[in-house]
Tab-separated table of C-alpha atoms in Angstrom:
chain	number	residue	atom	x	y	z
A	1	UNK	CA	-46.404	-38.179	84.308
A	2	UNK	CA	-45.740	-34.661	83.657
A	3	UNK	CA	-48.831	-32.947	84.341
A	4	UNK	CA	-52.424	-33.994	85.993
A	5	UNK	CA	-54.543	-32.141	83.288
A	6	UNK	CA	-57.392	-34.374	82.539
A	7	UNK	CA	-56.038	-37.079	84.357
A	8	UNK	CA	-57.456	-39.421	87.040
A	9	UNK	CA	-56.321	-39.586	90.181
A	10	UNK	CA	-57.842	-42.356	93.023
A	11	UNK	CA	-56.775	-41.664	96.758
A	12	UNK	CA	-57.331	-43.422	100.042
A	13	UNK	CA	-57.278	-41.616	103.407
A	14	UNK	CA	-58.826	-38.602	101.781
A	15	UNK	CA	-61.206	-37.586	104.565
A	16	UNK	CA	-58.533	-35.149	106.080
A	17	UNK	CA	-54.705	-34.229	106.261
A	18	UNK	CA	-52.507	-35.237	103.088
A	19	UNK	CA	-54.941	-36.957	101.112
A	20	UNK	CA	-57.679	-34.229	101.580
A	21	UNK	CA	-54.981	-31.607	100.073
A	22	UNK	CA	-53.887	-34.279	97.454
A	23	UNK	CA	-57.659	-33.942	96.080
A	24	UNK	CA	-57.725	-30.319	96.184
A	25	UNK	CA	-54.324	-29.752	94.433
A	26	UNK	CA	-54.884	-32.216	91.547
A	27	UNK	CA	-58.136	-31.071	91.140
A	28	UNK	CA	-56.521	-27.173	91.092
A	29	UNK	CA	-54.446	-29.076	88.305
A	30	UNK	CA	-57.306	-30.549	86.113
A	31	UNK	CA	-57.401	-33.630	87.349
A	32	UNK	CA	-60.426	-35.599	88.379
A	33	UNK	CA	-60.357	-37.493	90.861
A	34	UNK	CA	-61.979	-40.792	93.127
A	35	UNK	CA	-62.055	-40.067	96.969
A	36	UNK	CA	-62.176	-42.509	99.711
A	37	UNK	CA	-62.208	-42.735	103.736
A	38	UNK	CA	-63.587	-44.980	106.309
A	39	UNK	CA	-64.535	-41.426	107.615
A	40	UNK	CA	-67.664	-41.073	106.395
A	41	UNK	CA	-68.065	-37.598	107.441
A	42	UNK	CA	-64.345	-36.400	106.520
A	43	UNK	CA	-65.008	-37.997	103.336
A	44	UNK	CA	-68.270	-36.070	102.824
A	45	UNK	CA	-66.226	-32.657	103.542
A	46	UNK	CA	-63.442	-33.352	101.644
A	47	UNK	CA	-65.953	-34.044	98.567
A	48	UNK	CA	-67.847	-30.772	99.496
A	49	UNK	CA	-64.352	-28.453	99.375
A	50	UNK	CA	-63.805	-30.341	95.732
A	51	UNK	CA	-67.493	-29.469	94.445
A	52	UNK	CA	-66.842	-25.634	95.665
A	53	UNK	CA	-63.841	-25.685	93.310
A	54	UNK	CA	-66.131	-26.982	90.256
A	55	UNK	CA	-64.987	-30.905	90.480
A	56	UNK	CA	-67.688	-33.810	90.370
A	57	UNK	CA	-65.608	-35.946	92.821
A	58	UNK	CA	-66.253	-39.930	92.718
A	59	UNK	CA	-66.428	-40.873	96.725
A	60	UNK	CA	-66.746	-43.890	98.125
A	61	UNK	CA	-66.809	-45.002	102.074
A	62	UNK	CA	-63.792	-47.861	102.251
A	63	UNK	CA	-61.856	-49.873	104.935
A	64	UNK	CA	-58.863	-50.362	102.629
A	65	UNK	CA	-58.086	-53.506	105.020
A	66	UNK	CA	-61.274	-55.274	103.023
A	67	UNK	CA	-59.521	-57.175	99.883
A	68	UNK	CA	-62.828	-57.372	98.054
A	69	UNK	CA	-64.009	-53.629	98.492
A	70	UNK	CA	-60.773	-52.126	97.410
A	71	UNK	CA	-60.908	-53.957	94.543
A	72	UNK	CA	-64.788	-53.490	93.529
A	73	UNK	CA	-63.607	-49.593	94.413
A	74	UNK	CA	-60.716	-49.895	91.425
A	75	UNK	CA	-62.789	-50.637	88.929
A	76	UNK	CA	-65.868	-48.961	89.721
A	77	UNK	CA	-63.252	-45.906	89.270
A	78	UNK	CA	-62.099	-46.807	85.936
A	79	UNK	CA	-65.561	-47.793	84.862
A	80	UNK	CA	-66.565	-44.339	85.947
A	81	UNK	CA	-64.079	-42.453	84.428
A	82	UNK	CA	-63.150	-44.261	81.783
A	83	UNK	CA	-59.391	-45.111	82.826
A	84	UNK	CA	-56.929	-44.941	86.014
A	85	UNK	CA	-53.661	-42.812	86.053
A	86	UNK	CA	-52.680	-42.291	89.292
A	87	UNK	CA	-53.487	-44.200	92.805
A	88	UNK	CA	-52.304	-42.467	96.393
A	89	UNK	CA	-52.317	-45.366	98.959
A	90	UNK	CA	-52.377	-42.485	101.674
A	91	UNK	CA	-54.841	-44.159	104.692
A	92	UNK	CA	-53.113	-44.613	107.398
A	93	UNK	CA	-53.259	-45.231	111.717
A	94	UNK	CA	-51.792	-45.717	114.776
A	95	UNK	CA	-51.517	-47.339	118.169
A	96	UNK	CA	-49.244	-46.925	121.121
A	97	UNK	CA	-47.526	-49.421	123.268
A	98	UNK	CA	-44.096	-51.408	123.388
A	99	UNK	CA	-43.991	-54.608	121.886
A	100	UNK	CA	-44.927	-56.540	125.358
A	101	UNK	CA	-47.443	-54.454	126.008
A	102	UNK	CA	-49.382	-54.392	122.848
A	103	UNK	CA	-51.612	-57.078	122.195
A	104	UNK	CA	-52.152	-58.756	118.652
A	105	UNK	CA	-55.041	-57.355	118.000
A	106	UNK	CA	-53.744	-53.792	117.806
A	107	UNK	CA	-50.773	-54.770	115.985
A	108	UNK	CA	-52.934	-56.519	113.219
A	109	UNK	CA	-54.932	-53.158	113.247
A	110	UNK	CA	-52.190	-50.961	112.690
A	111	UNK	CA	-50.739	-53.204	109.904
A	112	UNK	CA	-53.474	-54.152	108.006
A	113	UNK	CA	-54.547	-50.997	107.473
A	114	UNK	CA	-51.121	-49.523	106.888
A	115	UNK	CA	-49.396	-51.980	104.805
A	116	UNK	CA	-52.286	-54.536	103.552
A	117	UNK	CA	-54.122	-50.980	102.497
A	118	UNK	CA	-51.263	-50.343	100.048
A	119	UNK	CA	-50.811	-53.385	98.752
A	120	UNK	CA	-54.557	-54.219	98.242
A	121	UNK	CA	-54.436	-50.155	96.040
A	122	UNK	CA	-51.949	-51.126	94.606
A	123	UNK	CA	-52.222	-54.449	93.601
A	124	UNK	CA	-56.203	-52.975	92.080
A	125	UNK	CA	-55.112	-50.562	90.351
A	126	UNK	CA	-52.041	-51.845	88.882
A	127	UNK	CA	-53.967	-53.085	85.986
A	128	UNK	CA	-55.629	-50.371	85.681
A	129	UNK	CA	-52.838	-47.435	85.533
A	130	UNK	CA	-50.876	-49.997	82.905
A	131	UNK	CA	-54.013	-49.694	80.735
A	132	UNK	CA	-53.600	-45.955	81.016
A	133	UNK	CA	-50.454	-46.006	79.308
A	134	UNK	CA	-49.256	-43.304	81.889
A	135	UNK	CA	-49.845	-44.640	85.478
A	136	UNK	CA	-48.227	-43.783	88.741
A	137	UNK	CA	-48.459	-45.468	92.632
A	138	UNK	CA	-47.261	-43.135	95.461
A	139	UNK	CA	-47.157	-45.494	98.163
A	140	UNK	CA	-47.453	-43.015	101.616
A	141	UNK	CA	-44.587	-44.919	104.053
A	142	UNK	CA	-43.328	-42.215	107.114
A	143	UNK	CA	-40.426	-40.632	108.821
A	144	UNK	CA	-40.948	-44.221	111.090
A	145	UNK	CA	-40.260	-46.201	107.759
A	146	UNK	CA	-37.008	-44.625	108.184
A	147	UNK	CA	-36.082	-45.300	111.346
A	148	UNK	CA	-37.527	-47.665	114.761
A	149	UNK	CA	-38.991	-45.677	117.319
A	150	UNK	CA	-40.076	-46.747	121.394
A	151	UNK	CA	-43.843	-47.360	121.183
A	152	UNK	CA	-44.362	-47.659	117.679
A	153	UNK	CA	-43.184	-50.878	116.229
A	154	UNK	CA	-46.377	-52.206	114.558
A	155	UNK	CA	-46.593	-48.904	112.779
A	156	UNK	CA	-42.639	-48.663	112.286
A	157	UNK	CA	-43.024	-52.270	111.435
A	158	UNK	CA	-45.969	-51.293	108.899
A	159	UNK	CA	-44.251	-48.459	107.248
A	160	UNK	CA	-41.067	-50.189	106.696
A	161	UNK	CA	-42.829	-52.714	104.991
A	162	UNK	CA	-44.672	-50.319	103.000
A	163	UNK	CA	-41.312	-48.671	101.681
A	164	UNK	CA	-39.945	-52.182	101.092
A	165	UNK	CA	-42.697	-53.450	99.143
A	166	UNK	CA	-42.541	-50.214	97.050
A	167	UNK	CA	-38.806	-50.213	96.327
A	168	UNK	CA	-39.120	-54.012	94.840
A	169	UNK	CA	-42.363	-52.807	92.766
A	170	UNK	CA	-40.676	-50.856	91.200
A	171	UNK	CA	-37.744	-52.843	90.136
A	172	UNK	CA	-40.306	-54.953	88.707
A	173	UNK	CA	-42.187	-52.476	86.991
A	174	UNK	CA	-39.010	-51.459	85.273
A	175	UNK	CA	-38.138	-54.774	84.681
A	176	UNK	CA	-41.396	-55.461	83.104
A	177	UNK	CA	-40.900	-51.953	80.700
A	178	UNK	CA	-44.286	-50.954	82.394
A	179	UNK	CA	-45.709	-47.562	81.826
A	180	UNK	CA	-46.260	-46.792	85.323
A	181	UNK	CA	-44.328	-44.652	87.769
A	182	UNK	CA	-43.461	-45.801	91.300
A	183	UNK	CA	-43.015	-43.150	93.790
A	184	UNK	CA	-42.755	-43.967	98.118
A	185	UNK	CA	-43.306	-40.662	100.401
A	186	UNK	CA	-41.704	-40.172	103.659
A	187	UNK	CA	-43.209	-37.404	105.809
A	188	UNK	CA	-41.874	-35.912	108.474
A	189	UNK	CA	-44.046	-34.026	111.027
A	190	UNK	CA	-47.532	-33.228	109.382
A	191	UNK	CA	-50.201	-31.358	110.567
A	192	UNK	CA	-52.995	-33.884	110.298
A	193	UNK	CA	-55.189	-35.755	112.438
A	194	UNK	CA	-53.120	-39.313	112.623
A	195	UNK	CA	-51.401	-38.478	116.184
A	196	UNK	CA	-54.887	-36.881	117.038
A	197	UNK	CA	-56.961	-39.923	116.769
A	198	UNK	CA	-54.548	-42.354	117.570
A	199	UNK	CA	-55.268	-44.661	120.683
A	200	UNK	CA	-53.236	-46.925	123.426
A	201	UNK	CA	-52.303	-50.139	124.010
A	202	UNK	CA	-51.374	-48.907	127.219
A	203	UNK	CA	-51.675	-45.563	129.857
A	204	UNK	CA	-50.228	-43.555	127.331
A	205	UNK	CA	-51.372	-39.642	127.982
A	206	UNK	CA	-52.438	-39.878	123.804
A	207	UNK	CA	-53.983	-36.347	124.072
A	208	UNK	CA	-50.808	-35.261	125.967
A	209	UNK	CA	-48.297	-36.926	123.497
A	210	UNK	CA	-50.439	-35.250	120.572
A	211	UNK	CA	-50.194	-31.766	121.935
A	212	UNK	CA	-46.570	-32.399	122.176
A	213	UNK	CA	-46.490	-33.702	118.674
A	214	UNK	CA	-48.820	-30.774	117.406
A	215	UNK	CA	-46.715	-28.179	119.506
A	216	UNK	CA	-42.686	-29.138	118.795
A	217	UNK	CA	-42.536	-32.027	115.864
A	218	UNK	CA	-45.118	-30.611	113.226
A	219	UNK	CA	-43.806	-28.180	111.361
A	220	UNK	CA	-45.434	-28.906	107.784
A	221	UNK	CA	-48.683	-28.387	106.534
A	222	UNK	CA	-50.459	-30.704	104.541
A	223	UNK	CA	-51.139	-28.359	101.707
A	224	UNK	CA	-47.025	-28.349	101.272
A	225	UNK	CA	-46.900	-31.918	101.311
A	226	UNK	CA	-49.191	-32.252	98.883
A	227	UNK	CA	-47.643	-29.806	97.080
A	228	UNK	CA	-43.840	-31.906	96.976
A	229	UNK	CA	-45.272	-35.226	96.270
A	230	UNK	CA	-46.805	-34.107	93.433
A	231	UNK	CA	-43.395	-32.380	92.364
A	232	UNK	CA	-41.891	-35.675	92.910
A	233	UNK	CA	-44.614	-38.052	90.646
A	234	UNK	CA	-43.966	-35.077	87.972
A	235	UNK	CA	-40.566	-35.275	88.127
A	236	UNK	CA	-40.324	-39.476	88.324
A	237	UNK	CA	-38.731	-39.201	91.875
A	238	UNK	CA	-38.502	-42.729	93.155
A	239	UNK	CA	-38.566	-41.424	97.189
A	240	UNK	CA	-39.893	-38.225	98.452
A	241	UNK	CA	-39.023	-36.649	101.703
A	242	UNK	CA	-41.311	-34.133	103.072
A	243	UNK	CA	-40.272	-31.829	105.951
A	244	UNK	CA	-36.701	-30.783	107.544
A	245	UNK	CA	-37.095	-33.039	110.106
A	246	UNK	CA	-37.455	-36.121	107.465
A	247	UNK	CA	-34.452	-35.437	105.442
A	248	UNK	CA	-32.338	-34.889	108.708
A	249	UNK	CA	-33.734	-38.177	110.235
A	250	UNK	CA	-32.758	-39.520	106.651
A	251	UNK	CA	-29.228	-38.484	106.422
A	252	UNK	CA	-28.605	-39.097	110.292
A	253	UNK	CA	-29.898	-42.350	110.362
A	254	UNK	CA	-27.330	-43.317	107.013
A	255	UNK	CA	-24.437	-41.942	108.647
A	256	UNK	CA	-24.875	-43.902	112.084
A	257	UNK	CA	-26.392	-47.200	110.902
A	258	UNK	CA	-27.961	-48.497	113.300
A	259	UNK	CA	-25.992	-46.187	116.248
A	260	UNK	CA	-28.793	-44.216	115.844
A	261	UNK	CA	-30.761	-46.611	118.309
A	262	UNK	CA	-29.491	-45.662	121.998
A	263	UNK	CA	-29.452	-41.690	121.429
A	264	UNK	CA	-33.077	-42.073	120.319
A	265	UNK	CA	-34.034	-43.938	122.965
A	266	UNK	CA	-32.411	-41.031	125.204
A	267	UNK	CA	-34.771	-38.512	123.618
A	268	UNK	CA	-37.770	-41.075	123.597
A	269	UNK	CA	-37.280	-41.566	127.247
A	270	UNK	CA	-37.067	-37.834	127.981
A	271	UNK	CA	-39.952	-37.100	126.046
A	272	UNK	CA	-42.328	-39.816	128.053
A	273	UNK	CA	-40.699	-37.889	131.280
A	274	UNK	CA	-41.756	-34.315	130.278
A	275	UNK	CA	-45.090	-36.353	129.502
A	276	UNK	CA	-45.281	-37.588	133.168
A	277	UNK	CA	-44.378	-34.261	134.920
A	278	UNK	CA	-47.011	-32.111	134.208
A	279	UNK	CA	-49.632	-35.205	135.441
A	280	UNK	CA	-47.538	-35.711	138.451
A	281	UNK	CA	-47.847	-31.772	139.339
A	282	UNK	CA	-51.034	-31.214	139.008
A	283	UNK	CA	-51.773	-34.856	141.369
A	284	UNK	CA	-49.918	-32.864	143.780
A	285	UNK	CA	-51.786	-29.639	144.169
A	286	UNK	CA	-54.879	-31.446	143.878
């Protein structure tokens, strides 16, 4: 795909951060393009910003975890439009706590939206984008598909799967002499709302490890993310990194193996510590 002029793009997660500025830049492009958030009110903004820039948006309120309603959302698309040639499987969440802490529940939350959410896209609009004769998936993994992190391993376990399932898709796809591009994202530090409305499975101090995230580990906005995974469908790239911090994480992470484990854990552990202190200080002048 070498351009998005008069093509259609679908994207989940679209209500804010990456997949909000996905919408806006293809539609910049001459794309058109189907919208779609469990965030009803995201969503609704989102589709208001494309209408200011001339687009006629197609949005639709969706829990990508429901099999049935991504589905019925695929073709509805391509019945509306008339064909499918791109799909972003962007929505994504997360939830705090070790492994013993964290109870099923919030592990099945964080991976059914993260990784069942891609596969049901992409396994509805697969047909669809081969139909097109010039289809694309971007499958959104993470920095955390990259490497394990303390406190995160239903949505490190999520994301991994995500960039697994991806890499053997498109094998197959190639394989199969299909005309459809296969493309999995890594970002690094974004500016969006995921940290901001994550929760706990246990005391975490979430608005305290979001400041820290906004304040020292975001240093890319979504706009430019946006901007480099569409660089990367155009140019057939098979994995996008987006950030510094992800292509470091990338090349450090290949050249320890898996020694990168205890000197993250180091920094892990003195992160939750400069979490603590400023709690414990201000118990103490109380």
């Amino acid at each position: 795909m070498k351009d998005f002029h008069d093509k259609v793009a679908a994207i989940t997660g679209a209500g804010s951060g990456i997949g909000r500025a996905l919408a806006l830049q293809l539609v910049a492009e001459g794309a058109r393009v189907a919208i779609s958030d469990w965030d009803a009110d995201g969503l609704a903004e989102t589709a208001l910003l494309l209408k200011e820039q001339g687009a006629e948006p197609h949005s639709t309120v969706l829990d990508v975890r429901d099999r049935v309603a991504v589905h019925a959302w695929a073709d509805a698309v391509a019945a509306h439009f008339g064909a499918v040639n791109l799909v972003v499987n962007n929505a994504g969440i997360t939830i705090f706590g070790t492994v013993e802490e964290s109870p099923y529940e919030d592990i099945e939350r964080v991976v059914d939206v993260d990784f069942w959410g891609v596969v049901h896209g992409t396994k509805a609009f697969l047909p669809h984008l081969a139909a097109s004769g010039d289809g694309h998936v971007v499958n959104v993994s993470s920095i955390f598909g990259l490497f394990g992190v303390p406190t995160q391993s239903s949505y490190n376990a999520a994301k991994f799967a995500v960039r697994g399932f991806t890499e053997a898709l498109r094998q197959e796809l190639l394989i199969a002499r299909q005309p459809v591009g296969v493309t999995c994202v890594h970002p690094g530090g974004i500016k969006t709302n995921i940290v901001n409305n994550a929760t706990a499975s246990n005391a975490a101090d979430t608005a305290g490890i979001a400041r820290v995230f906004n304040e020292r580990l975001t240093r890319t906005t979504p706009e430019a993310a946006a901007r480099t995974i569409l660089r990367g469908v155009r140019r057939g790239r098979p994995k996008v990194l987006i950030g510094a911090d992800a292509v470091a994480v990338d090349l450090l992470v290949r050249a320890l193996g898996a020694s990168y484990q205890r000197p993250f854990a180091a920094v892990s552990r003195r992160l939750t510590a400069s979490l603590a202190a400023p709690a414990s200080s201000k118990k103490g002048s109380a």
